[in-house]
PDB file of C-alpha atoms and ligand atoms in Angstrom:
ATOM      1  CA  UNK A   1       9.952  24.883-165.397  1.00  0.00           C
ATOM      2  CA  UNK A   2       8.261  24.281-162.728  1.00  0.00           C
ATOM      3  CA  UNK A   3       7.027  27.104-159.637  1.00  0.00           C
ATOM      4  CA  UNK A   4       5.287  26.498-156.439  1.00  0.00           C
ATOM      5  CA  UNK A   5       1.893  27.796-156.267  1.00  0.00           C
ATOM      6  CA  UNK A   6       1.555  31.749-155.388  1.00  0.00           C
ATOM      7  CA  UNK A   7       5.064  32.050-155.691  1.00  0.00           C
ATOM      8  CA  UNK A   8       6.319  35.285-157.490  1.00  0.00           C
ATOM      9  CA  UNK A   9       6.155  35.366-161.077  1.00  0.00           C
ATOM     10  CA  UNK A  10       9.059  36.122-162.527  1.00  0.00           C
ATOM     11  CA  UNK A  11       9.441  33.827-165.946  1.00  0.00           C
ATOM     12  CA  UNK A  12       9.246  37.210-168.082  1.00  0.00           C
ATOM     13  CA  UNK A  13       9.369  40.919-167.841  1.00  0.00           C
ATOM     14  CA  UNK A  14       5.461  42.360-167.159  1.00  0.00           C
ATOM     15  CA  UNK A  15       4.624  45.320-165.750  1.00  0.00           C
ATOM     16  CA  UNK A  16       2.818  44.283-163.049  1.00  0.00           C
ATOM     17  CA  UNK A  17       3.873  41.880-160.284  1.00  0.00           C
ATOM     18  CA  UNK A  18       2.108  38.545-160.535  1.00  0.00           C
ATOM     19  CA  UNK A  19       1.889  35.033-158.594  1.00  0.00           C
ATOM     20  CA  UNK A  20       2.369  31.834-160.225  1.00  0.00           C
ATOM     21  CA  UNK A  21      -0.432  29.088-160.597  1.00  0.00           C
ATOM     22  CA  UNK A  22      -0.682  25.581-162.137  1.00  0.00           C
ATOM     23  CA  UNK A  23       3.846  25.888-163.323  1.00  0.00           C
ATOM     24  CA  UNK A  24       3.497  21.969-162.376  1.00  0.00           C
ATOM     25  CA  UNK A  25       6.576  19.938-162.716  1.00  0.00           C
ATOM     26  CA  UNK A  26       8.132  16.810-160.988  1.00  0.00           C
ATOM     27  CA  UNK A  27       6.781  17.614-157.660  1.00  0.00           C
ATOM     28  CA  UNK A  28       3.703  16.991-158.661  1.00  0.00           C
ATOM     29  CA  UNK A  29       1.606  13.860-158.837  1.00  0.00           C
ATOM     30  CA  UNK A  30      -0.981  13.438-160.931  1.00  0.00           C
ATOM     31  CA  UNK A  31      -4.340  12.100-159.735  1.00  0.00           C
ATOM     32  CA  UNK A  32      -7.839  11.327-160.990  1.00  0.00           C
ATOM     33  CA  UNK A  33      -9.884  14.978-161.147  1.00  0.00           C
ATOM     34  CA  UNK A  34     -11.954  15.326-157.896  1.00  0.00           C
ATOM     35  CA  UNK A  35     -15.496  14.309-158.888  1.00  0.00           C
ATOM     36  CA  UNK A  36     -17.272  17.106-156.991  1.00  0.00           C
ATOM     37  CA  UNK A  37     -14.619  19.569-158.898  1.00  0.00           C
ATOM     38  CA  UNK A  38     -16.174  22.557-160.558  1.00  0.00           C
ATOM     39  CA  UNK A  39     -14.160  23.476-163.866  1.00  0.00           C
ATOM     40  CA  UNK A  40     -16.751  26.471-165.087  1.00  0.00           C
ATOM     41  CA  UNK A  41     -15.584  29.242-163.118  1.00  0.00           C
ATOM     42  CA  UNK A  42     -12.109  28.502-164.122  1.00  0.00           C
ATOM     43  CA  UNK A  43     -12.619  27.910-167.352  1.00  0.00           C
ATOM     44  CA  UNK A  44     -15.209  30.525-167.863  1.00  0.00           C
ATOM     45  CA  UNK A  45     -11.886  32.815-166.774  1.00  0.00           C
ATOM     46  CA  UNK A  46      -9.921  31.468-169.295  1.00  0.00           C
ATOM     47  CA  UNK A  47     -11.036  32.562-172.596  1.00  0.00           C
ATOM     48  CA  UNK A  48      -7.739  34.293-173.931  1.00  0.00           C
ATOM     49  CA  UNK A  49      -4.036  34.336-173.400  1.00  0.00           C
ATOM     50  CA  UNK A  50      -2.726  36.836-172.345  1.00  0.00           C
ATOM     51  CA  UNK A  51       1.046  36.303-173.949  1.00  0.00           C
ATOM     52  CA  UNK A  52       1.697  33.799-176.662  1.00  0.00           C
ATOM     53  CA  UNK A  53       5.392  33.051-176.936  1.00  0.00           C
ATOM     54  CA  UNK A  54       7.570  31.185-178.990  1.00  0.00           C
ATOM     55  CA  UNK A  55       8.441  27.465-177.850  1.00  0.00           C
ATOM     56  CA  UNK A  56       5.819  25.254-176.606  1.00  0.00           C
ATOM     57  CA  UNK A  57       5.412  23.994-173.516  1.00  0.00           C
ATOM     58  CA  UNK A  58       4.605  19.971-173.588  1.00  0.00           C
ATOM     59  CA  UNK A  59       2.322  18.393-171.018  1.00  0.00           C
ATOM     60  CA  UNK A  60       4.641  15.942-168.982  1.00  0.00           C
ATOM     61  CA  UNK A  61       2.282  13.475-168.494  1.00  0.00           C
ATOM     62  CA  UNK A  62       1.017  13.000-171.690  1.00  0.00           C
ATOM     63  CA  UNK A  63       4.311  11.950-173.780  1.00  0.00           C
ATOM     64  CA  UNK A  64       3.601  11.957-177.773  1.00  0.00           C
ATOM     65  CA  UNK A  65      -0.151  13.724-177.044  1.00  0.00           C
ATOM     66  CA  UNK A  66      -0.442  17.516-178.711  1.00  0.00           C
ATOM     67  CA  UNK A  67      -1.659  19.527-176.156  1.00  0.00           C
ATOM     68  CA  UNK A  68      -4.879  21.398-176.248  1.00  0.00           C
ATOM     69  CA  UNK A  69      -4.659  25.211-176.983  1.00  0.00           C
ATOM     70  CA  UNK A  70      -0.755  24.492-177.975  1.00  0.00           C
ATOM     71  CA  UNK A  71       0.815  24.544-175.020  1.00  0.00           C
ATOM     72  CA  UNK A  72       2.259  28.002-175.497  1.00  0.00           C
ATOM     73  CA  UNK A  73       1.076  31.128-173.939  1.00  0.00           C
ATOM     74  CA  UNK A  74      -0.339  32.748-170.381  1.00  0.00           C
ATOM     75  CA  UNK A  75      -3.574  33.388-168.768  1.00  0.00           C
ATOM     76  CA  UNK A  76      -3.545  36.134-166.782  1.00  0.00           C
ATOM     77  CA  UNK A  77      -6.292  36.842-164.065  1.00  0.00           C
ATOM     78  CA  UNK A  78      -7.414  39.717-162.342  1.00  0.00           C
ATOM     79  CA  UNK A  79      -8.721  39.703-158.977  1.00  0.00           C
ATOM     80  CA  UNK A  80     -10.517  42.363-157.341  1.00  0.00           C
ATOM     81  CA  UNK A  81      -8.491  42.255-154.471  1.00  0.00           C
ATOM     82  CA  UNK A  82      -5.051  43.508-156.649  1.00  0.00           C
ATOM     83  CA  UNK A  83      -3.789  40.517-156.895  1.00  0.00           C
ATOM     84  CA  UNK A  84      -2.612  39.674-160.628  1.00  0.00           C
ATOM     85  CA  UNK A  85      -2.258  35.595-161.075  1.00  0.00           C
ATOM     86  CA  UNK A  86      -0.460  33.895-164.133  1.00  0.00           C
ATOM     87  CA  UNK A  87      -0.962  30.474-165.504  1.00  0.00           C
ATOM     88  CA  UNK A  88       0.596  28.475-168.683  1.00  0.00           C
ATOM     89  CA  UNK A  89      -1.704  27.436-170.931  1.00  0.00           C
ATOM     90  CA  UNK A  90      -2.125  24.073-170.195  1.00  0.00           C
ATOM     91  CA  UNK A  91      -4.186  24.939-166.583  1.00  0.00           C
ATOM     92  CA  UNK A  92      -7.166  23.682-167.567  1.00  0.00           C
ATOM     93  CA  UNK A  93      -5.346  20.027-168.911  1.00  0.00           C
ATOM     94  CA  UNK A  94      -3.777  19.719-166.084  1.00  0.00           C
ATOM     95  CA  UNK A  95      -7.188  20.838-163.965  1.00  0.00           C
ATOM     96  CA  UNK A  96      -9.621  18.887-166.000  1.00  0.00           C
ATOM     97  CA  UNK A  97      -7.216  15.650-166.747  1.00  0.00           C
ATOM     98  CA  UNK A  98      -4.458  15.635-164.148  1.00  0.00           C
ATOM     99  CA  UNK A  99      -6.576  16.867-160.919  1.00  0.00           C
ATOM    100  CA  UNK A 100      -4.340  19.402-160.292  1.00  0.00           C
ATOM    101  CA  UNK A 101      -6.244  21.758-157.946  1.00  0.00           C
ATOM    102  CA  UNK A 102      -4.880  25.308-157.969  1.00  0.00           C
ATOM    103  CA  UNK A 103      -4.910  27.406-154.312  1.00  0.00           C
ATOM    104  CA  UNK A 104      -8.197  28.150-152.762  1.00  0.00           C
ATOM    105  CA  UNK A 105      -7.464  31.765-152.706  1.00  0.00           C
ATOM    106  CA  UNK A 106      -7.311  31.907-156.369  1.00  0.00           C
ATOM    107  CA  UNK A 107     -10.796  29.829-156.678  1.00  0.00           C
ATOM    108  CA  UNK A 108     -12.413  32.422-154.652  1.00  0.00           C
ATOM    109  CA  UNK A 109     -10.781  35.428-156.788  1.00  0.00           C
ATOM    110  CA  UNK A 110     -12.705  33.845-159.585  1.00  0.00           C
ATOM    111  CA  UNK A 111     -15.681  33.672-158.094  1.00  0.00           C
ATOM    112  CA  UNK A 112     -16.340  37.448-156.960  1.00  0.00           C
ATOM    113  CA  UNK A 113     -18.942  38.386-159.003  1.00  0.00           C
ATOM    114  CA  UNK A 114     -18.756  41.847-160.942  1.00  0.00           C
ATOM    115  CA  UNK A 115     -16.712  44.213-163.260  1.00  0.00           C
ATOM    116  CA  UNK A 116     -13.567  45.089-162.480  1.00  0.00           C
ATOM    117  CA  UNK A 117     -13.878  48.825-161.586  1.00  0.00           C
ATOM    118  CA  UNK A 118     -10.809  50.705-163.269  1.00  0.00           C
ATOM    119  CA  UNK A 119      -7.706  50.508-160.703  1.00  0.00           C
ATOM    120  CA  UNK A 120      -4.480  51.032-160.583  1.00  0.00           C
ATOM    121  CA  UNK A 121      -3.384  48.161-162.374  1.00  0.00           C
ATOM    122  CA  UNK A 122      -5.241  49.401-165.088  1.00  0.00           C
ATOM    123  CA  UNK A 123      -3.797  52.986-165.017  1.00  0.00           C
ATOM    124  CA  UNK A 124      -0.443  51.092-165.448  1.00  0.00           C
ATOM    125  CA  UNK A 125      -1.150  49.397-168.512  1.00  0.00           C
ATOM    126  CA  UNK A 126      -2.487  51.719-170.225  1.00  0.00           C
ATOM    127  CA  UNK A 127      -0.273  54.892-169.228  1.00  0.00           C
ATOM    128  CA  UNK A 128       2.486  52.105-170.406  1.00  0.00           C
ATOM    129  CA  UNK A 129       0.962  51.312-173.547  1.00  0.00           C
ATOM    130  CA  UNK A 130       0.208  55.375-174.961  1.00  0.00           C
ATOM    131  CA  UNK A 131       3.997  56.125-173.532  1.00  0.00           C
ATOM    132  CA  UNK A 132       6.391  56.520-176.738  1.00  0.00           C
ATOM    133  CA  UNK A 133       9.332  56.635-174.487  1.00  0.00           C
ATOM    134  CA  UNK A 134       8.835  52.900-173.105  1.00  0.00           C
ATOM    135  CA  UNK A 135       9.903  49.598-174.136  1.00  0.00           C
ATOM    136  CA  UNK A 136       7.685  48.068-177.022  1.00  0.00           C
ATOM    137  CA  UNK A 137       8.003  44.930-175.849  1.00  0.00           C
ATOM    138  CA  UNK A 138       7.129  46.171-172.564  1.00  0.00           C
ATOM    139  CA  UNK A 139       4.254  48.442-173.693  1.00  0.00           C
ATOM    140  CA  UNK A 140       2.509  45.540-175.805  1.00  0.00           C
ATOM    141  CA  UNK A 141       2.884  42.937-173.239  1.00  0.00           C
ATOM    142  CA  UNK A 142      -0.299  44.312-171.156  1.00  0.00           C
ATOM    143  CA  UNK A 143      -2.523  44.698-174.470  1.00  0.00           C
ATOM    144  CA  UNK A 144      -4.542  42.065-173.794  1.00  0.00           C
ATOM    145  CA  UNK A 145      -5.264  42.045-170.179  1.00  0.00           C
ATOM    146  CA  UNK A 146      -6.595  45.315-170.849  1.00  0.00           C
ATOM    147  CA  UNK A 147      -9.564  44.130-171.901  1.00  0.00           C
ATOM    148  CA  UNK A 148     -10.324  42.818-168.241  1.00  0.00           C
ATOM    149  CA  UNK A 149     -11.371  45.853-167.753  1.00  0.00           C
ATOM    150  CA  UNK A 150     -14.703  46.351-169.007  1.00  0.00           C
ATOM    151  CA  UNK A 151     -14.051  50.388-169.350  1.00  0.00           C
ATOM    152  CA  UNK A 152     -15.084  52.998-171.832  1.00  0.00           C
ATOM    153  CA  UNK A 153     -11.398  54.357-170.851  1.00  0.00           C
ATOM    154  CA  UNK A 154     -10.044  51.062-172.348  1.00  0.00           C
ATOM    155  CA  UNK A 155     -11.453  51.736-175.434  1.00  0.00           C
ATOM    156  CA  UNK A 156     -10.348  55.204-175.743  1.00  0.00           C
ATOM    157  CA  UNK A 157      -7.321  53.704-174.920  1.00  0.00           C
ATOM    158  CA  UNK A 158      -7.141  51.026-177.490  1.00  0.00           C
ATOM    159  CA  UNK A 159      -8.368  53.040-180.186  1.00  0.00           C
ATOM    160  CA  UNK A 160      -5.360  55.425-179.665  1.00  0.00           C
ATOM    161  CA  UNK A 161      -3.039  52.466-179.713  1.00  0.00           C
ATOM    162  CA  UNK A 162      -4.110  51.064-182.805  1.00  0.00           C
ATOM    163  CA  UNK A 163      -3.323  54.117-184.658  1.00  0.00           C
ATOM    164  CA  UNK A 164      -0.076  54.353-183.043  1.00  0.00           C
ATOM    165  CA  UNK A 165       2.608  53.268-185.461  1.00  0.00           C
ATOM    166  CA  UNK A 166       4.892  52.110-183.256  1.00  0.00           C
ATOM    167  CA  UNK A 167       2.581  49.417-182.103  1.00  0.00           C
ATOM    168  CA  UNK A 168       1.953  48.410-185.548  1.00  0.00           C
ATOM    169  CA  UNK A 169       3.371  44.833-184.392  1.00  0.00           C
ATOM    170  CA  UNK A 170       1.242  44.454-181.684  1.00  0.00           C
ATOM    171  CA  UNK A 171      -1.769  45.216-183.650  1.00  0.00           C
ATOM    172  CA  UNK A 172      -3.864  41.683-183.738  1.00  0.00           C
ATOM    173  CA  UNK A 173      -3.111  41.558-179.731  1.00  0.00           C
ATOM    174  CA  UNK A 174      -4.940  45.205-180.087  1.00  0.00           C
ATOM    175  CA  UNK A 175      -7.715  44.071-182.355  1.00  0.00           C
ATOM    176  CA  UNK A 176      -8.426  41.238-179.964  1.00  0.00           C
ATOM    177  CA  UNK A 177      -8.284  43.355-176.852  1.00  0.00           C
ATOM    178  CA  UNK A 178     -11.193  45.839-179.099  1.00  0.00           C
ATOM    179  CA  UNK A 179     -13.044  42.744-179.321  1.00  0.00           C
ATOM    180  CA  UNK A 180     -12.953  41.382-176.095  1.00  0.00           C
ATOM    181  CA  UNK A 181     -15.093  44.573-174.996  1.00  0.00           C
ATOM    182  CA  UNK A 182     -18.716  44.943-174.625  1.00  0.00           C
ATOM    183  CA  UNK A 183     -19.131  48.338-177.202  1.00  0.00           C
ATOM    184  CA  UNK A 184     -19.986  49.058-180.660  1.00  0.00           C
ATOM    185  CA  UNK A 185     -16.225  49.306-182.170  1.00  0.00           C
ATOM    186  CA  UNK A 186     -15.469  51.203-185.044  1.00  0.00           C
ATOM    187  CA  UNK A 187     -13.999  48.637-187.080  1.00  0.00           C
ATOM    188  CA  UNK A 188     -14.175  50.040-190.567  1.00  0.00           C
ATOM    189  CA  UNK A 189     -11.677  52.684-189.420  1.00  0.00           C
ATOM    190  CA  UNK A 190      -8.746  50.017-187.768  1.00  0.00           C
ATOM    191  CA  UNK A 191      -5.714  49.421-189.826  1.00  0.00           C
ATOM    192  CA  UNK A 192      -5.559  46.030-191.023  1.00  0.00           C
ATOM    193  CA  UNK A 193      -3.466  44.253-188.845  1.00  0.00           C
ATOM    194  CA  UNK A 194      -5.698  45.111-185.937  1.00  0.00           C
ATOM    195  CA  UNK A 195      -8.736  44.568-187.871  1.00  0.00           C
ATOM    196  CA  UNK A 196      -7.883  40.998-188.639  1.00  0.00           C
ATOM    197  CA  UNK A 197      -7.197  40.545-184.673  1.00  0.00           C
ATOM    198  CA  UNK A 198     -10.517  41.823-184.009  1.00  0.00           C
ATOM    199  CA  UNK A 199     -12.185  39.889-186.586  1.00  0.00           C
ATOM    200  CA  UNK A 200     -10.622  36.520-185.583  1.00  0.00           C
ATOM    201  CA  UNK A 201     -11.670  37.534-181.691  1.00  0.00           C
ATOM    202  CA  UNK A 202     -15.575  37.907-182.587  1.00  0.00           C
ATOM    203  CA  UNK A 203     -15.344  34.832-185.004  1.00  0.00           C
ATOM    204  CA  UNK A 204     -13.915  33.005-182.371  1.00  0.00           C
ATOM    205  CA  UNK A 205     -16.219  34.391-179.812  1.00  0.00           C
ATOM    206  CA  UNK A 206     -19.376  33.361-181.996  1.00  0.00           C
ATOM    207  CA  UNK A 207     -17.951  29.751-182.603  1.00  0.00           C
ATOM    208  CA  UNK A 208     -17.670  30.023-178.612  1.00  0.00           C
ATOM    209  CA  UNK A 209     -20.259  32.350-177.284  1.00  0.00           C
TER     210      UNK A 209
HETATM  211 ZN1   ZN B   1      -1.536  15.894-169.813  1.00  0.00          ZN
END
């Protein structure tokens, strides 16, 4: 599928409104990467999806090649203007191999320096996510992204989540979320599922620091 750059996002059901970046398709040619191109910032954004689904998503101009990190899932990214931005997984291939060059505007988002201070994006998620009455597959779906938030508030509201029952299936997206944050978490008192997702995060992290 492919989506034109800043373009609403509309591929699945999230509870935020997002733009599209990097859906390349047909319309797009690919080119040698610009050599004064800076992938850090980008990929320094880019350490965890934010939705894994099922299916993957091939790179169409490498036929027969697996693609790096799968080729299934979403980044998300925050900016600290409000805007919410959503990318497959295969940005970075098609940034770093293809020269695909994603919109200025979302360059500079990545580039503000600074925590996130908690918005209303963030009340969203997480009113979403302690609500029994709501969707599952709507309340897990923001889980991740959470963690962009570098809150005590998201850890209070993580914690509650992972000893919410009802989430039980979401729990390794919780676990990673717990790990994604900069606090002491207490780990010997998550259930298991979520204490294998936050195990696999830190490993992960410390293979990747
Ligand atoms: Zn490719």
């Amino acid at each position: 599928m492919e989506y034109p750059d800043l373009s609403p996002y509309e591929y699945y059901e999230f509870p935020l409104s997002m733009r599209n970046i990097g859906w390349l398709g047909p319309s797009f040619t690919p080119r040698p990467p610009a050599p004064d191109a800076d992938p850090r910032p980008l990929r320094a954004a880019s350490r965890v999806l934010s939705s894994v689904m099922l299916g993957r998503h091939v790179c169409p101009w490498c036929p027969g090649e697996t693609t790096p990190g799968g080729g299934n899932g979403e980044y998300h990214y925050y900016a600290h203007d409000g805007e919410v931005y959503a990318a497959p997984a295969m940005l970075l291939h098609y940034v770093e191999v293809h020269g695909y060059r994603p919109p200025e505007r979302f360059l500079q988002a990545l580039r503000v320096p600074g925590e996130l201070p908690w918005d209303d994006r963030a009340e969203r998620l997480a009113t979403l996510l302690l609500d029994p009455s709501e969707d599952v597959l709507l309340r897990t779906a923001g889980i991740v992204d959470l963690a962009s938030w570098k809150h005590p508030r998201t850890l209070d509201v993580l914690l509650q989540a992972a000893h919410d029952p009802k989430l039980d299936v979401a729990g390794d997206d919780i676990g990673c979320a717990l790990a994604l944050l900069p606090y002491d978490v207490p780990a010997d008192d998550l259930p298991e599922l979520v204490r294998w997702g936050f195990d696999l995060q830190r490993t992960t992290d410390g293979a990747n620091p």
